[in-house]
Amino acid sequence: MRHPVFFFSRNFENALINPDNPHILKPHLLCAAWEKPLTEEDAHFFGDTFSQEVAELEKEGKLKRRGEHWYLSPGVTYPAQGINIRSTSTKNFALIDTSQGYELLETIESSFAFSQVHPGAIYLHQGESYLIIGLDLERRVALASPTDAPYYTQAKEITDIRIIRANQEKVCSGVRVYFGEAEVTTTVIGFKKKMQFTEEVIGEERLDLPTQRFLTQALWCDIPQKAVDRIAEVGLDFAGGLHAAEHAAISMLPLFALCDRNDIGGVSAPFHIDTGKAQIFIYDAYPGGIGIAEKGFEMIAELWRATLKTIEGCPCRDGCPGCVHSPKCGNNNEPLDKKAALILLQELQPLEIARKQKRMTK
Ligand SMILES: [Zn+2]
Ligand SMILES: [Zn+2]
């Protein structure tokens, strides 16, 4: 909002879909087979992974081969019905209003369910507050009842990311940036109750929920040594700087990838176990990935530039929701160091911009 010209002059043509994502492709192959038996020639329409996915569906017993054709197995009925058009996953939780004869309010994707509809959570549905009074993991049902509680809840979660493999890499402003596959594990360990408007913490509860894991696509980048040195020189918090830069980048990426910030996740680590060094990760929050991190990898220079501009242009002193705070941070926005993030992002700019920036901060 502070840069309306930039915002409104954006091209908005970047609608993303990743048709090679097996979570998207496989259900579509079943739908196609319902219309007309599949043949080898259909690889022409469904891409390079066609044969592999068809073989898997055959193994899973959903397709049956007869001669040159694959047919739907007899037990499979109208596959389109089981496809979720809003996400890659078909496993949703139903949110049920217990006060209205157990009416279905909405469905929530399973990857968000634990952080949004855990027992004790306040959930907003069409502007109304609901208290979650039960979560049945087996039947995938969350029970809610209307509430006028003056507080909201914020889940605390631990997220870990492991690199499976880098598929692409490039050097941007002197640092290496990678794009590839990663495994994300998340455990929701508790939540805080915060008063509306004052943000005062009035309670904290622990939760015992199973760890969720999924494979997805991610981009990650090295951190310029100069940034590490400069941050140490002035005695700022390096981990807080990484975390703040990650948050701000996640809030900017939707401008480039046309997505919601809930579609993206991030992890920053001063020391990552797979690389042995400091790293910022940005990943697609959907199993298999939908192309967001890939877009971010493509446009990484623009992303760093927009992120720097946002932090720089924010009039707050130590960080606010307009720059480095994230509403969905699993770590309650701690630690964050806005000034360290500024240095980090300056060092991530192409040389000419970086020089200009440094003169300005002096
Ligand atoms: Zn701010
Ligand atoms: Zn965070």
Coordinates of C-alpha atoms and ligand atoms in Angstrom, one line a residue:
M1 CA 0.0 0.0 0.0
R2 CA 3.0 2.3 0.5
H3 CA 3.9 1.8 -3.2
P4 CA 0.6 2.1 -5.1
V5 CA 2.3 2.8 -8.4
F6 CA 4.4 -0.4 -8.2
F7 CA 1.4 -2.4 -7.0
F8 CA -1.1 -1.3 -9.7
S9 CA 1.4 -1.4 -12.5
R10 CA 2.0 -5.1 -11.8
N11 CA 1.2 -7.6 -14.5
F12 CA -1.3 -10.0 -12.9
E13 CA -1.0 -12.8 -15.4
N14 CA 0.9 -15.2 -13.2
A15 CA -1.8 -17.7 -12.3
L16 CA 0.0 -20.8 -11.3
I17 CA -0.6 -24.4 -11.8
N18 CA 1.8 -27.3 -11.8
P19 CA 0.2 -30.0 -14.0
D20 CA 3.2 -32.4 -13.4
N21 CA 2.4 -32.4 -9.7
P22 CA 1.3 -36.0 -9.1
H23 CA -1.2 -34.8 -6.5
I24 CA -2.9 -32.9 -9.4
L25 CA -2.1 -35.2 -12.3
K26 CA -3.2 -38.5 -10.9
P27 CA -6.8 -37.5 -10.0
H28 CA -7.1 -35.9 -13.4
L29 CA -6.0 -39.1 -15.2
L30 CA -8.8 -40.9 -13.4
C31 CA -11.2 -38.3 -14.6
A32 CA -9.9 -38.6 -18.1
A33 CA -10.1 -42.4 -18.0
W34 CA -13.8 -42.1 -16.9
E35 CA -14.5 -40.1 -20.1
K36 CA -12.4 -42.4 -22.4
P37 CA -9.9 -45.2 -21.8
L38 CA -6.3 -44.0 -21.7
T39 CA -3.8 -45.0 -24.3
E40 CA 0.0 -44.5 -24.6
E41 CA -0.8 -41.6 -27.0
D42 CA -2.3 -39.6 -24.2
A43 CA 1.2 -38.9 -22.9
H44 CA 1.0 -36.2 -25.6
F45 CA -1.6 -34.3 -23.5
F46 CA -0.5 -35.3 -20.0
G47 CA 3.2 -34.8 -20.1
D48 CA 6.4 -36.7 -19.4
T49 CA 5.3 -38.3 -16.2
F50 CA 2.2 -39.8 -17.8
S51 CA 3.5 -43.4 -18.0
Q52 CA 4.8 -43.4 -14.5
E53 CA 1.6 -42.1 -13.0
V54 CA -0.5 -44.5 -15.0
A55 CA 1.6 -47.3 -13.7
E56 CA 1.2 -46.2 -10.2
L57 CA -2.6 -45.9 -10.5
E58 CA -2.6 -49.4 -11.9
K59 CA -0.6 -50.6 -8.9
E60 CA -3.0 -48.8 -6.6
G61 CA -5.8 -50.7 -8.3
K62 CA -7.6 -47.6 -9.7
L63 CA -6.8 -48.3 -13.3
K64 CA -6.9 -51.7 -15.1
R65 CA -5.1 -52.4 -18.3
R66 CA -6.7 -54.4 -21.1
G67 CA -4.7 -54.6 -24.3
E68 CA -3.6 -51.1 -25.3
H69 CA -6.1 -49.3 -23.0
W70 CA -6.4 -48.4 -19.4
Y71 CA -9.9 -48.5 -17.9
L72 CA -11.1 -47.3 -14.6
S73 CA -11.2 -50.3 -12.2
P74 CA -14.8 -51.5 -11.6
G75 CA -14.9 -50.2 -8.0
V76 CA -14.0 -46.6 -8.9
T77 CA -17.0 -44.4 -9.3
Y78 CA -17.2 -40.9 -10.9
P79 CA -13.7 -39.7 -9.9
A80 CA -14.4 -35.9 -10.4
Q81 CA -16.6 -36.0 -7.3
G82 CA -13.6 -36.7 -5.1
I83 CA -11.4 -33.9 -6.4
N84 CA -10.9 -30.7 -4.4
I85 CA -10.7 -27.8 -6.9
R86 CA -9.3 -25.5 -4.2
S87 CA -6.3 -27.5 -3.3
T88 CA -4.1 -30.5 -4.2
S89 CA -5.2 -32.5 -1.3
T90 CA -8.5 -34.5 -1.1
K91 CA -8.2 -34.9 2.7
N92 CA -10.2 -32.1 4.3
F93 CA -11.5 -31.5 7.7
A94 CA -15.2 -30.7 8.1
L95 CA -16.1 -27.8 10.4
I96 CA -19.4 -28.5 12.1
D97 CA -21.5 -26.0 14.0
T98 CA -22.9 -27.9 17.0
S99 CA -25.4 -25.2 17.9
Q100 CA -27.2 -25.4 14.5
G101 CA -28.1 -29.1 14.3
Y102 CA -24.6 -30.1 13.3
E103 CA -24.5 -28.0 10.1
L104 CA -21.4 -28.0 7.9
L105 CA -19.8 -24.6 8.0
E106 CA -16.9 -25.2 5.7
T107 CA -14.1 -27.6 4.9
I108 CA -10.5 -27.0 5.9
E109 CA -7.5 -28.4 4.2
S110 CA -5.8 -31.0 6.4
S111 CA -2.4 -29.2 6.2
F112 CA -3.9 -26.1 7.9
A113 CA -6.4 -28.0 10.2
F114 CA -4.1 -28.5 13.2
S115 CA -3.0 -24.9 13.4
Q116 CA -6.5 -23.4 12.7
V117 CA -9.1 -25.7 14.3
H118 CA -7.2 -27.4 17.2
P119 CA -9.2 -27.8 20.4
G120 CA -9.5 -24.4 22.0
A121 CA -8.9 -22.4 18.9
I122 CA -11.0 -19.3 18.0
Y123 CA -11.9 -19.7 14.3
L124 CA -13.4 -17.0 12.2
H125 CA -16.1 -18.1 9.7
Q126 CA -17.7 -15.4 7.6
G127 CA -16.9 -12.8 10.2
E128 CA -18.3 -14.8 13.1
S129 CA -16.2 -16.2 15.9
Y130 CA -16.4 -19.9 16.8
L131 CA -14.7 -21.8 19.6
I132 CA -13.4 -25.2 18.6
I133 CA -14.6 -27.7 21.1
G134 CA -13.4 -30.9 19.6
L135 CA -11.2 -32.3 16.8
D136 CA -11.7 -35.9 15.7
L137 CA -8.6 -36.8 13.8
E138 CA -9.9 -40.1 12.5
R139 CA -13.2 -38.8 11.1
R140 CA -11.6 -35.5 10.2
V141 CA -14.2 -33.4 11.9
A142 CA -13.8 -30.2 14.0
L143 CA -16.7 -29.3 16.2
A144 CA -17.4 -25.6 16.7
S145 CA -19.8 -23.5 18.7
P146 CA -20.4 -19.7 18.3
T147 CA -18.6 -17.6 20.9
D148 CA -18.2 -13.9 21.8
A149 CA -14.9 -14.5 23.5
P150 CA -12.9 -11.2 23.5
Y151 CA -9.6 -13.0 22.6
Y152 CA -8.2 -14.7 19.5
T153 CA -5.8 -17.7 19.4
Q154 CA -2.4 -18.1 17.8
A155 CA -1.0 -21.6 17.3
K156 CA 2.6 -22.3 18.1
E157 CA 4.3 -24.8 15.8
I158 CA 7.6 -26.2 15.0
T159 CA 8.5 -26.5 11.3
D160 CA 11.4 -28.3 9.9
I161 CA 12.5 -28.6 6.4
R162 CA 14.9 -31.1 4.8
I163 CA 16.3 -30.9 1.4
I164 CA 15.5 -33.9 -0.8
R165 CA 17.3 -32.7 -3.9
A166 CA 18.2 -29.4 -5.7
N167 CA 16.9 -29.5 -9.3
Q168 CA 18.1 -26.1 -10.3
E169 CA 20.6 -23.6 -9.0
K170 CA 21.9 -20.2 -10.1
V171 CA 23.9 -17.3 -8.7
C172 CA 22.1 -14.1 -8.0
S173 CA 23.9 -11.1 -6.5
G174 CA 26.9 -13.3 -5.7
V175 CA 25.0 -15.9 -3.7
R176 CA 23.7 -19.3 -4.7
V177 CA 20.0 -19.8 -5.0
Y178 CA 18.5 -23.3 -5.3
F179 CA 15.1 -24.7 -6.4
G180 CA 14.2 -28.3 -5.7
E181 CA 12.3 -30.8 -3.6
A182 CA 12.0 -30.7 0.2
E183 CA 10.2 -32.4 3.0
V184 CA 8.4 -30.2 5.5
T185 CA 7.4 -31.4 8.9
T186 CA 5.2 -29.4 11.2
T187 CA 4.1 -30.1 14.7
V188 CA 1.5 -27.8 16.4
I189 CA 2.6 -27.8 20.0
G190 CA 0.3 -25.3 21.6
F191 CA -1.4 -22.0 21.3
K192 CA -1.7 -18.6 22.9
K193 CA -4.8 -16.6 23.7
K194 CA -4.4 -13.0 23.0
M195 CA -6.8 -10.1 23.7
Q196 CA -8.2 -8.4 20.7
F197 CA -6.8 -4.9 20.1
T198 CA -4.4 -4.9 23.1
E199 CA -2.6 -8.2 22.0
E200 CA -2.2 -9.0 25.7
V201 CA -1.5 -12.7 26.2
I202 CA -4.1 -14.0 28.7
G203 CA -3.3 -17.7 28.5
E204 CA -1.2 -20.4 26.9
E205 CA -2.1 -24.0 26.4
R206 CA -0.2 -27.0 25.2
L207 CA -1.5 -29.3 22.5
D208 CA -0.7 -32.9 21.7
L209 CA -1.2 -33.3 18.0
P210 CA 0.6 -35.6 15.6
T211 CA 3.4 -34.3 13.4
Q212 CA 2.4 -33.7 9.8
R213 CA 4.8 -34.2 6.9
F214 CA 4.7 -33.5 3.2
L215 CA 6.9 -33.3 0.2
T216 CA 6.9 -30.1 -1.7
Q217 CA 8.9 -27.7 -3.8
A218 CA 11.1 -25.1 -2.2
L219 CA 13.6 -22.4 -3.0
W220 CA 16.5 -21.7 -0.7
C221 CA 19.4 -19.4 -0.8
D222 CA 22.8 -18.9 0.8
I223 CA 23.6 -15.8 2.8
P224 CA 26.3 -13.4 1.7
Q225 CA 29.3 -13.6 4.0
K226 CA 29.4 -9.8 4.0
A227 CA 26.0 -9.6 5.5
V228 CA 27.0 -12.0 8.2
D229 CA 30.1 -9.9 9.0
R230 CA 28.3 -6.6 8.9
I231 CA 25.6 -7.9 11.2
A232 CA 28.2 -9.2 13.6
E233 CA 30.1 -5.9 13.5
V234 CA 27.2 -3.8 14.7
G235 CA 26.1 -6.5 17.2
L236 CA 22.7 -7.2 15.7
D237 CA 20.8 -10.5 15.9
F238 CA 21.6 -12.7 12.9
A239 CA 18.9 -15.2 13.5
G240 CA 16.4 -12.4 14.0
G241 CA 17.5 -10.8 10.7
L242 CA 17.1 -14.1 8.8
H243 CA 13.7 -14.7 10.2
A244 CA 12.6 -11.1 9.5
A245 CA 13.9 -11.2 6.0
E246 CA 12.0 -14.6 5.5
H247 CA 8.8 -13.1 6.7
A248 CA 9.0 -10.0 4.5
A249 CA 9.9 -12.1 1.5
I250 CA 6.9 -14.3 2.1
S251 CA 4.6 -11.3 2.3
M252 CA 6.0 -10.0 -1.1
L253 CA 6.0 -13.2 -3.0
P254 CA 2.2 -13.2 -3.7
L255 CA 2.8 -10.1 -5.8
F256 CA 4.9 -12.1 -8.1
A257 CA 3.2 -15.5 -7.9
L258 CA -0.4 -14.5 -7.6
C259 CA -1.1 -16.5 -4.5
D260 CA -2.2 -16.0 -0.9
R261 CA 0.5 -15.8 1.7
N262 CA -1.1 -18.9 3.3
D263 CA -0.1 -20.8 0.2
I264 CA 3.6 -20.2 1.2
G265 CA 5.7 -21.3 4.1
G266 CA 9.1 -20.3 5.2
V267 CA 11.9 -21.5 7.4
S268 CA 15.1 -19.7 8.3
A269 CA 18.0 -21.3 10.0
P270 CA 21.4 -19.8 11.1
F271 CA 22.7 -23.4 10.6
H272 CA 20.8 -25.9 8.5
I273 CA 21.6 -29.5 9.0
D274 CA 21.6 -30.4 5.2
T275 CA 23.9 -27.6 4.1
G276 CA 25.9 -26.8 7.2
K277 CA 25.3 -23.1 6.8
A278 CA 22.7 -20.3 7.2
Q279 CA 19.8 -20.6 4.9
I280 CA 16.4 -19.1 4.1
F281 CA 13.8 -21.4 2.7
I282 CA 10.5 -20.5 1.0
Y283 CA 8.2 -23.4 0.1
D284 CA 4.8 -24.2 -1.4
A285 CA 2.4 -25.1 1.5
Y286 CA 0.8 -27.7 -0.7
P287 CA 2.0 -31.3 -1.1
G288 CA 3.8 -31.7 -4.4
G289 CA 4.0 -27.9 -4.9
I290 CA 2.0 -25.7 -7.2
G291 CA 4.7 -23.6 -8.7
I292 CA 5.0 -20.7 -6.2
A293 CA 8.6 -21.4 -5.0
E294 CA 9.5 -22.0 -8.7
K295 CA 8.2 -18.6 -9.6
G296 CA 10.1 -17.1 -6.7
F297 CA 13.3 -18.8 -7.9
E298 CA 12.8 -17.4 -11.3
M299 CA 12.2 -13.9 -10.0
I300 CA 14.5 -14.0 -7.1
A301 CA 16.2 -10.7 -7.8
E302 CA 12.9 -8.9 -8.1
L303 CA 11.7 -10.6 -4.9
W304 CA 14.8 -9.4 -2.9
R305 CA 14.4 -5.9 -4.3
A306 CA 10.7 -5.7 -3.4
T307 CA 11.4 -7.1 0.1
L308 CA 14.1 -4.6 0.8
K309 CA 11.9 -1.8 -0.4
T310 CA 9.1 -2.9 1.9
I311 CA 11.3 -3.1 5.0
E312 CA 13.1 0.1 4.2
G313 CA 9.9 2.0 3.5
C314 CA 8.2 1.0 6.7
P315 CA 8.2 3.8 9.2
C316 CA 8.2 1.5 12.2
R317 CA 11.3 1.2 14.4
D318 CA 11.6 -2.5 15.3
G319 CA 9.2 -4.2 12.9
C320 CA 5.4 -4.3 12.5
P321 CA 2.8 -6.3 10.6
G322 CA 3.4 -3.9 7.7
C323 CA 6.9 -5.3 7.2
V324 CA 8.5 -8.1 9.1
H325 CA 5.7 -9.5 11.3
S326 CA 3.8 -12.5 10.0
P327 CA 0.3 -13.3 11.1
K328 CA 1.0 -17.0 10.6
C329 CA 4.4 -17.2 12.2
G330 CA 4.5 -20.5 14.2
N331 CA 7.0 -19.0 16.5
N332 CA 5.1 -15.9 17.7
N333 CA 7.3 -13.6 15.6
E334 CA 10.4 -14.3 17.6
P335 CA 13.2 -13.6 17.2
L336 CA 12.9 -10.7 14.7
D337 CA 15.6 -8.1 14.0
K338 CA 14.5 -5.5 11.4
K339 CA 17.8 -3.8 11.2
A340 CA 19.7 -7.0 10.6
A341 CA 17.2 -7.9 7.9
L342 CA 17.9 -4.6 6.2
I343 CA 21.6 -5.3 6.1
L344 CA 21.0 -8.9 4.8
L345 CA 18.7 -7.7 2.1
Q346 CA 21.1 -4.9 1.0
E347 CA 23.8 -7.5 0.5
L348 CA 21.4 -9.6 -1.5
Q349 CA 20.9 -6.8 -4.1
P350 CA 22.7 -6.5 -7.3
L351 CA 25.9 -4.5 -6.9
E352 CA 24.7 -1.1 -8.2
I353 CA 21.6 -1.0 -6.0
A354 CA 23.6 -2.3 -3.0
R355 CA 26.1 0.6 -3.3
K356 CA 23.4 3.1 -3.4
Q357 CA 21.6 1.6 -0.4
K358 CA 24.8 1.5 1.6
R359 CA 25.4 5.2 1.0
M360 CA 21.9 5.9 2.1
T361 CA 22.2 4.0 5.4
K362 CA 25.5 5.8 6.2
Ligands
ZN1 ZN 7.2 -2.0 9.9
ZN2 ZN 8.2 -16.8 11.6

